[in-house]
Every structure is written in structure tokens, then in C-alpha cells.
Amino acid sequence: MSHQLSDITKLISRQLGIKKVAGEHRLREDLGAESLDIQNIVSTIEDKYHIAVDDEEIVALKSVADVHELVQAKCRPA
Amino acid sequence: MTSPETLIQLLEGRAGTNPEGEALVFGGEPLTYGSLMSDLNRVGAYLVNTGLKKRERVVVVVPNGPLFFSAFFGIIRAGGIAVPIFHESGADRILAIAHLCQANRVLFDPGIDVKKRQAVQQAGLQTEVIDHALSRGDNAEFPQIAADDIAFLQYTSGSTGNPKGVRLSHRTLLTNVRQMIAGMELTPDEVFVSWLPVYHDMGLILMTMAPFYLGARLVLLPTSLARVGVWLQTIQDYSGTFTAAPDFAYRLCCRYIRDPGKYDLSSLRMALNAAEPVREDTIHRFQEAFGLGPVSAPAYGLAEATVGVSTWPPGTPIKVDEHGLVSVGKPFPQIQLNIVDDEGRALGPGETGEIMIQSPALCLGYHDNPEAQKALFNEDGALHSGDLGYLDDEGDLFIAGRLKNVIIAAGRSIAPQEVEETADAHQEVRLSAALGIDRGNIQGEQVYLFAEVRRPSAMDDAAMEDLEMRIVDALHERLGFRPGRVYLISPRTIPRTANGKVQHALLKERYLSGALRADGLILFPEY
């Protein structure tokens, strides 16, 4: 699933205007994302993957890898 | 204390009668009025002794904290005019503002990025780091300051082109402070808790000058919403009674605080909600989550009226109309509101038109911008707010929209033109348009940028990705925010009038209706 991780890093890179984004980066501490930026990342992901993310899940997003895992879990066929 | 006529008199009075009195607490450390006065005198002396002239503008780039006040009031003490701007402004933004107000000097925080400072110096400006000015300042002969002298310029995003410097005198500032104190029944027993940026009107005038005026306690926090819990914890720890924020911040509290019962906010008397459209849902959810009575006070204001225009007395339940609009209450004392149609004719109760404001605390116009200045007031001296609203039968104000083309994102007013200039500076971009889009989610209105690319055929996905990233980086660097979305679109997609003016409303309609997507005009991304 490394392909999908690169999709997520690219999306976050564009959303935050930061060139180098990696899975281990923490959204706030390493990438300087504000709460508003994280909400905007989530909205973009919802549009791209046609998923809905609820409040509890947003609060749990700490790193780029967390965003990737969330998308994988949501996109997995039931 | 007799009523002070200038901000300096106000602080001198406090320092004279109670030098050990606490002006504010920041990071758990108190700053006394005595220290504040001695610090601002030293900065003022340094400026006078290094040649500052009366009414000379000095740009202040310092974040929330005691040093901001040494810089801001030090400039005023020295007879200059302070020009506070967002502390994370990039070098080109600092230079643009300095150019607009003809400033030769910039005061920086000690934490300033060396490269940014060098870039400002290389453009020919004199830069000072505030702690250096503090340590070098000694004694000086300070010029006389009068009530009608301009204390500072508040740069605000205008709807056409360049930011405008709103001219605020000591008299207008202190008049509005008194209006707000009376209208909100604020007392010296108040405990203000604020993370709002001190370079900007609500954070500076309401949240610091009002407590200084009252001699009330002020607990100041760094400007960040990364951890909303810090704000709530501070209200609890200091038994805060008064706080203020845009609706977005209260929405974040409802969303991010998992265990609201953990915070005891029972000391809170008033939580002002302003600078962004107020949502009924936010107020109910916030009060309910934290077990509060009717503490939320929807309010209205604008920099051109100094800051505060209207709100409710403490403890008033909110009033909502049949369209779900939340009333921002009645005007503060001595402020008169009239609603007019586009030909300036007075409208009656319930009729929506432009809000016109009469007040002794109106600004003195814009710095060095006679054209905008002329359009600001009508022949009776009433201020064109640029906002649309109506007064109900009881004289309560409802805000219905805005005439000015300004995007309000998380409480910040952003001029589309400033965003567009930044995007257009990229050589791949032919023309861009910035819209305010509210999709009804927690973010509220956000900047959506539509950038026409010159040669779509010359760009693959990687090039488009790279361009988007650079545009966002440039916006963050220059204006300090990131847009909700950037779309790269086909050339000649942005509708324009015959004389070339971008038709934002028409583009918005085409985007929201799905027409841009359906017509294949959005090149990137595909969602």
C-alpha cells in the first residue's frame, strides 16, 4: 500500500505548501499545521476518497501516517 | 484617576498610583504597570535619541507578550505612530506595509528569522530588535501628545487592492473603550483571558486597552488555536470572567475537547463571539457542553469604527430570526445605526441594506488614501460599514452579508486581491480569483483559490502538484494562512467584465453549481 501513502503525502504537501512530507511527520509539531489546516486536509480527503470522517477520528489524527491509516480503513471493502 | 486623554496618560496614571499593580500575566509571569512604564519609556527614549520624528510611522512585528507593549507604546511615547502587523508576516508583506505608510523603521521580536530581517534591511529599512532598543534606551525629552494625535494605524484588508491603514487617535480609541465598557457592563473586577493577536483590533483594543483602562486583570496567551484546551484551562486557572473569539474558536472547543466536564468555566460571565458570522448551533453547543448559562454574546464591529459597535448585555439569551441569523444586539452608547438602500435612502425595520454607523469613535479615515477615505463616509459623516443587515422592531441588529468583497476565514478578513496578487506572481499562472466558500463544515468560510494556468499542455500532474504547493507556500509566507483549496483551471475560465474586472460572484455561482467541473474547466485536482 506504499502507493497510497505517497498519495496522502502529496495531498498533504499541497494542502500545507510544504515540499517534503513523510509518513512519520507529525502534523502539528513537524509540519506546523494549525487546527484549521487539519480540518481542510480532512475535507480534501473526504472529497478525494468519497468518505466521511467524524469528529472523534479527526481528533485522533496526529501524524501523516495516521491520515494514511484512516483512509485505508475507510476505503477497505466491507 | 481622572479620565485619561491619551493612552500614555492612562498607563502613567496606573504606574503612578499603583506601580506594583499587575498590567498583565503572560506565561505565568506578571508584568507590573511600573515595569511596563519603565520599559516603554526606555524604548521611547531609544527611538527619540536615534532620531525618530513626530508622527513618524514605525512597523511593529512582535507576537503576543510583554515586548509587544514595550514596542507599541514606546513608539507612541516617542511621538511616533505604531503600525502593528501580523508577527509572522513575510519580508515582502512587511515591506509592502512599510511602503504604504512610508515607514523607515521596523521593530522586531528577538526571535526574528535572520533572513527575514536581512531582507528588510536590504530593502533600505532600518530594523531594530526590541530587546536591543530596551537595553539601550535611557532618558529623553518626550514630545507632547494630544488626544487627537494618531496613536496607531490598523492595517485592514480592503476590498480593492492594497491594505488600508485605518487611522485611530487616542480620543477615538479611548472613546470606543468607554463605549464597550458601558455597553458590556465591564468592571475593574473583570478577569480578561485572551489569545487573540495583539496586533489586531479586537485583540488589542478590547482585550488589552479595556482591561488597562479598568485596571482589571488580563491574562494573555500566545496566539494559537493548536491547543484550544490551553485557553479553557487558563479561564479555569485564573477564574476568567471575560473572553472573546471568533465563532470558529468556539466550534473548535466543541469538537476537540473530548471531556468538557474536565473544565470548570463557571467563572465566565461573558464569551464574546465576533469577527465572523455567528452560528446559533455553536452557541448552543458551547454553552451546553461546558454547562454554562447564556454567557455567549454575539457581537459586531469593524476597524473603521475603532472596533466595537454592538453586542448584548451580559447574560442575555441569544435572539435568532426565522432565517437562522443570530442578532448581534444593540449598539453601544452614543452609537447610532441606520440601514440604507443603495441610493442612501433610509430603510425601515426588517428591511435589509447597508449598515451606516454614526459614533464619536469613528476612525479618522485611511492613511494616505484620499480616494478610499472619500468613499468611507457619507455627507452626514456616517460611516459606510460595507456590511449588510437589518434592525428588527426592537432595534436589534442582524448581519445579513457584506457589500465589500472580503473573505472572512476563522475571524480573519482577507482581501481576495491580496491572495490573487500572490498567486499571479507565479509565472505559470495567467490569472487567479479567490473566493470565500462556506461548505457548512466546521471551518466555516475558507479561501478557495482558482488559478488559470497559461499552458495546460505544458504541465503534467507532477508540475501541477508542484505549482499548487508553491502557491500555498507563498500565501502562508506572505499572508500567514493556507487556503481551503487551490484549483488549477483552464485559461479564460474566470469571468470578467468588459473592462477586465474579475466577476467573483459569477465564478462562485459556476463553482457551486458544479458547472466548472461539468464543463471540464478544472484541470487539477480531479476532486
mmCIF file with all atom_site columns, N, CA and C in Angstrom, chain B residues 483-511:
data_model
loop_
_atom_site.group_PDB
_atom_site.id
_atom_site.type_symbol
_atom_site.label_atom_id
_atom_site.label_alt_id
_atom_site.label_comp_id
_atom_site.label_asym_id
_atom_site.label_entity_id
_atom_site.label_seq_id
_atom_site.pdbx_PDB_ins_code
_atom_site.Cartn_x
_atom_site.Cartn_y
_atom_site.Cartn_z
_atom_site.occupancy
_atom_site.B_iso_or_equiv
_atom_site.pdbx_formal_charge
_atom_site.auth_seq_id
_atom_site.auth_comp_id
_atom_site.auth_asym_id
_atom_site.auth_atom_id
_atom_site.pdbx_PDB_model_num
ATOM 1  N N  . PRO B 1 483 ? -4.964  28.346 2.155   1.00 0.00 ? 483 PRO B N  1
ATOM 2  C CA . PRO B 1 483 ? -6.328  28.283 1.619   1.00 0.00 ? 483 PRO B CA 1
ATOM 3  C C  . PRO B 1 483 ? -6.974  26.925 1.858   1.00 0.00 ? 483 PRO B C  1
ATOM 4  N N  . GLY B 1 484 ? -8.308  26.892 1.792   1.00 0.00 ? 484 GLY B N  1
ATOM 5  C CA . GLY B 1 484 ? -9.020  25.636 1.944   1.00 0.00 ? 484 GLY B CA 1
ATOM 6  C C  . GLY B 1 484 ? -8.764  24.731 0.746   1.00 0.00 ? 484 GLY B C  1
ATOM 7  N N  . ARG B 1 485 ? -8.658  25.329 -0.440  1.00 0.00 ? 485 ARG B N  1
ATOM 8  C CA . ARG B 1 485 ? -8.475  24.534 -1.646  1.00 0.00 ? 485 ARG B CA 1
ATOM 9  C C  . ARG B 1 485 ? -7.865  25.413 -2.728  1.00 0.00 ? 485 ARG B C  1
ATOM 10 N N  . VAL B 1 486 ? -6.999  24.819 -3.532  1.00 0.00 ? 486 VAL B N  1
ATOM 11 C CA . VAL B 1 486 ? -6.485  25.510 -4.727  1.00 0.00 ? 486 VAL B CA 1
ATOM 12 C C  . VAL B 1 486 ? -6.879  24.678 -5.941  1.00 0.00 ? 486 VAL B C  1
ATOM 13 N N  . TYR B 1 487 ? -7.528  25.285 -6.896  1.00 0.00 ? 487 TYR B N  1
ATOM 14 C CA . TYR B 1 487 ? -7.865  24.607 -8.143  1.00 0.00 ? 487 TYR B CA 1
ATOM 15 C C  . TYR B 1 487 ? -7.087  25.249 -9.278  1.00 0.00 ? 487 TYR B C  1
ATOM 16 N N  . LEU B 1 488 ? -6.487  24.417 -10.121 1.00 0.00 ? 488 LEU B N  1
ATOM 17 C CA . LEU B 1 488 ? -5.855  24.930 -11.343 1.00 0.00 ? 488 LEU B CA 1
ATOM 18 C C  . LEU B 1 488 ? -6.874  24.747 -12.465 1.00 0.00 ? 488 LEU B C  1
ATOM 19 N N  . ILE B 1 489 ? -7.119  25.812 -13.190 1.00 0.00 ? 489 ILE B N  1
ATOM 20 C CA . ILE B 1 489 ? -8.205  25.801 -14.176 1.00 0.00 ? 489 ILE B CA 1
ATOM 21 C C  . ILE B 1 489 ? -7.710  26.253 -15.553 1.00 0.00 ? 489 ILE B C  1
ATOM 22 N N  . SER B 1 490 ? -8.552  26.014 -16.546 1.00 0.00 ? 490 SER B N  1
ATOM 23 C CA . SER B 1 490 ? -8.198  26.358 -17.924 1.00 0.00 ? 490 SER B CA 1
ATOM 24 C C  . SER B 1 490 ? -8.107  27.878 -18.112 1.00 0.00 ? 490 SER B C  1
ATOM 25 N N  . PRO B 1 491 ? -7.268  28.300 -19.067 1.00 0.00 ? 491 PRO B N  1
ATOM 26 C CA . PRO B 1 491 ? -7.199  29.740 -19.368 1.00 0.00 ? 491 PRO B CA 1
ATOM 27 C C  . PRO B 1 491 ? -8.584  30.264 -19.772 1.00 0.00 ? 491 PRO B C  1
ATOM 28 N N  . ARG B 1 492 ? -8.839  31.499 -19.454 1.00 0.00 ? 492 ARG B N  1
ATOM 29 C CA . ARG B 1 492 ? -10.098 32.193 -19.809 1.00 0.00 ? 492 ARG B CA 1
ATOM 30 C C  . ARG B 1 492 ? -11.344 31.568 -19.190 1.00 0.00 ? 492 ARG B C  1
ATOM 31 N N  . THR B 1 493 ? -11.187 30.950 -18.001 1.00 0.00 ? 493 THR B N  1
ATOM 32 C CA . THR B 1 493 ? -12.337 30.398 -17.289 1.00 0.00 ? 493 THR B CA 1
ATOM 33 C C  . THR B 1 493 ? -12.947 31.443 -16.351 1.00 0.00 ? 493 THR B C  1
ATOM 34 N N  . ILE B 1 494 ? -12.086 32.295 -15.791 1.00 0.00 ? 494 ILE B N  1
ATOM 35 C CA . ILE B 1 494 ? -12.567 33.291 -14.821 1.00 0.00 ? 494 ILE B CA 1
ATOM 36 C C  . ILE B 1 494 ? -13.353 34.370 -15.566 1.00 0.00 ? 494 ILE B C  1
ATOM 37 N N  . PRO B 1 495 ? -14.637 34.520 -15.229 1.00 0.00 ? 495 PRO B N  1
ATOM 38 C CA . PRO B 1 495 ? -15.431 35.531 -15.944 1.00 0.00 ? 495 PRO B CA 1
ATOM 39 C C  . PRO B 1 495 ? -14.983 36.947 -15.575 1.00 0.00 ? 495 PRO B C  1
ATOM 40 N N  . ARG B 1 496 ? -14.949 37.808 -16.586 1.00 0.00 ? 496 ARG B N  1
ATOM 41 C CA . ARG B 1 496 ? -14.553 39.198 -16.340 1.00 0.00 ? 496 ARG B CA 1
ATOM 42 C C  . ARG B 1 496 ? -15.527 40.140 -17.040 1.00 0.00 ? 496 ARG B C  1
ATOM 43 N N  . THR B 1 497 ? -15.623 41.337 -16.511 1.00 0.00 ? 497 THR B N  1
ATOM 44 C CA . THR B 1 497 ? -16.470 42.341 -17.151 1.00 0.00 ? 497 THR B CA 1
ATOM 45 C C  . THR B 1 497 ? -15.742 42.881 -18.385 1.00 0.00 ? 497 THR B C  1
ATOM 46 N N  . ALA B 1 498 ? -16.455 43.693 -19.155 1.00 0.00 ? 498 ALA B N  1
ATOM 47 C CA . ALA B 1 498 ? -15.879 44.251 -20.372 1.00 0.00 ? 498 ALA B CA 1
ATOM 48 C C  . ALA B 1 498 ? -14.589 45.005 -20.086 1.00 0.00 ? 498 ALA B C  1
ATOM 49 N N  . ASN B 1 499 ? -14.515 45.653 -18.914 1.00 0.00 ? 499 ASN B N  1
ATOM 50 C CA . ASN B 1 499 ? -13.276 46.374 -18.613 1.00 0.00 ? 499 ASN B CA 1
ATOM 51 C C  . ASN B 1 499 ? -12.285 45.561 -17.774 1.00 0.00 ? 499 ASN B C  1
ATOM 52 N N  . GLY B 1 500 ? -12.504 44.245 -17.775 1.00 0.00 ? 500 GLY B N  1
ATOM 53 C CA . GLY B 1 500 ? -11.475 43.371 -17.222 1.00 0.00 ? 500 GLY B CA 1
ATOM 54 C C  . GLY B 1 500 ? -11.587 43.017 -15.742 1.00 0.00 ? 500 GLY B C  1
ATOM 55 N N  . LYS B 1 501 ? -12.625 43.503 -15.082 1.00 0.00 ? 501 LYS B N  1
ATOM 56 C CA . LYS B 1 501 ? -12.754 43.252 -13.646 1.00 0.00 ? 501 LYS B CA 1
ATOM 57 C C  . LYS B 1 501 ? -13.254 41.818 -13.408 1.00 0.00 ? 501 LYS B C  1
ATOM 58 N N  . VAL B 1 502 ? -12.565 41.116 -12.497 1.00 0.00 ? 502 VAL B N  1
ATOM 59 C CA . VAL B 1 502 ? -12.959 39.733 -12.205 1.00 0.00 ? 502 VAL B CA 1
ATOM 60 C C  . VAL B 1 502 ? -14.346 39.707 -11.549 1.00 0.00 ? 502 VAL B C  1
ATOM 61 N N  . GLN B 1 503 ? -15.216 38.829 -12.081 1.00 0.00 ? 503 GLN B N  1
ATOM 62 C CA . GLN B 1 503 ? -16.571 38.718 -11.519 1.00 0.00 ? 503 GLN B CA 1
ATOM 63 C C  . GLN B 1 503 ? -16.598 37.554 -10.518 1.00 0.00 ? 503 GLN B C  1
ATOM 64 N N  . HIS B 1 504 ? -16.250 37.888 -9.274  1.00 0.00 ? 504 HIS B N  1
ATOM 65 C CA . HIS B 1 504 ? -16.150 36.848 -8.244  1.00 0.00 ? 504 HIS B CA 1
ATOM 66 C C  . HIS B 1 504 ? -17.479 36.136 -8.028  1.00 0.00 ? 504 HIS B C  1
ATOM 67 N N  . ALA B 1 505 ? -18.571 36.903 -7.999  1.00 0.00 ? 505 ALA B N  1
ATOM 68 C CA . ALA B 1 505 ? -19.870 36.301 -7.692  1.00 0.00 ? 505 ALA B CA 1
ATOM 69 C C  . ALA B 1 505 ? -20.282 35.290 -8.755  1.00 0.00 ? 505 ALA B C  1
ATOM 70 N N  . LEU B 1 506 ? -19.981 35.620 -10.003 1.00 0.00 ? 506 LEU B N  1
ATOM 71 C CA . LEU B 1 506 ? -20.349 34.729 -11.107 1.00 0.00 ? 506 LEU B CA 1
ATOM 72 C C  . LEU B 1 506 ? -19.510 33.440 -11.073 1.00 0.00 ? 506 LEU B C  1
ATOM 73 N N  . LEU B 1 507 ? -18.218 33.609 -10.788 1.00 0.00 ? 507 LEU B N  1
ATOM 74 C CA . LEU B 1 507 ? -17.352 32.431 -10.691 1.00 0.00 ? 507 LEU B CA 1
ATOM 75 C C  . LEU B 1 507 ? -17.837 31.513 -9.558  1.00 0.00 ? 507 LEU B C  1
ATOM 76 N N  . LYS B 1 508 ? -18.223 32.120 -8.455  1.00 0.00 ? 508 LYS B N  1
ATOM 77 C CA . LYS B 1 508 ? -18.700 31.357 -7.296  1.00 0.00 ? 508 LYS B CA 1
ATOM 78 C C  . LYS B 1 508 ? -19.936 30.538 -7.668  1.00 0.00 ? 508 LYS B C  1
ATOM 79 N N  . GLU B 1 509 ? -20.830 31.190 -8.375  1.00 0.00 ? 509 GLU B N  1
ATOM 80 C CA . GLU B 1 509 ? -22.052 30.518 -8.811  1.00 0.00 ? 509 GLU B CA 1
ATOM 81 C C  . GLU B 1 509 ? -21.708 29.308 -9.699  1.00 0.00 ? 509 GLU B C  1
ATOM 82 N N  . ARG B 1 510 ? -20.760 29.493 -10.614 1.00 0.00 ? 510 ARG B N  1
ATOM 83 C CA . ARG B 1 510 ? -20.375 28.406 -11.523 1.00 0.00 ? 510 ARG B CA 1
ATOM 84 C C  . ARG B 1 510 ? -19.691 27.274 -10.798 1.00 0.00 ? 510 ARG B C  1
ATOM 85 N N  . TYR B 1 511 ? -18.915 27.636 -9.758  1.00 0.00 ? 511 TYR B N  1
ATOM 86 C CA . TYR B 1 511 ? -18.250 26.585 -8.988  1.00 0.00 ? 511 TYR B CA 1
ATOM 87 C C  . TYR B 1 511 ? -19.285 25.810 -8.171  1.00 0.00 ? 511 TYR B C  1
#
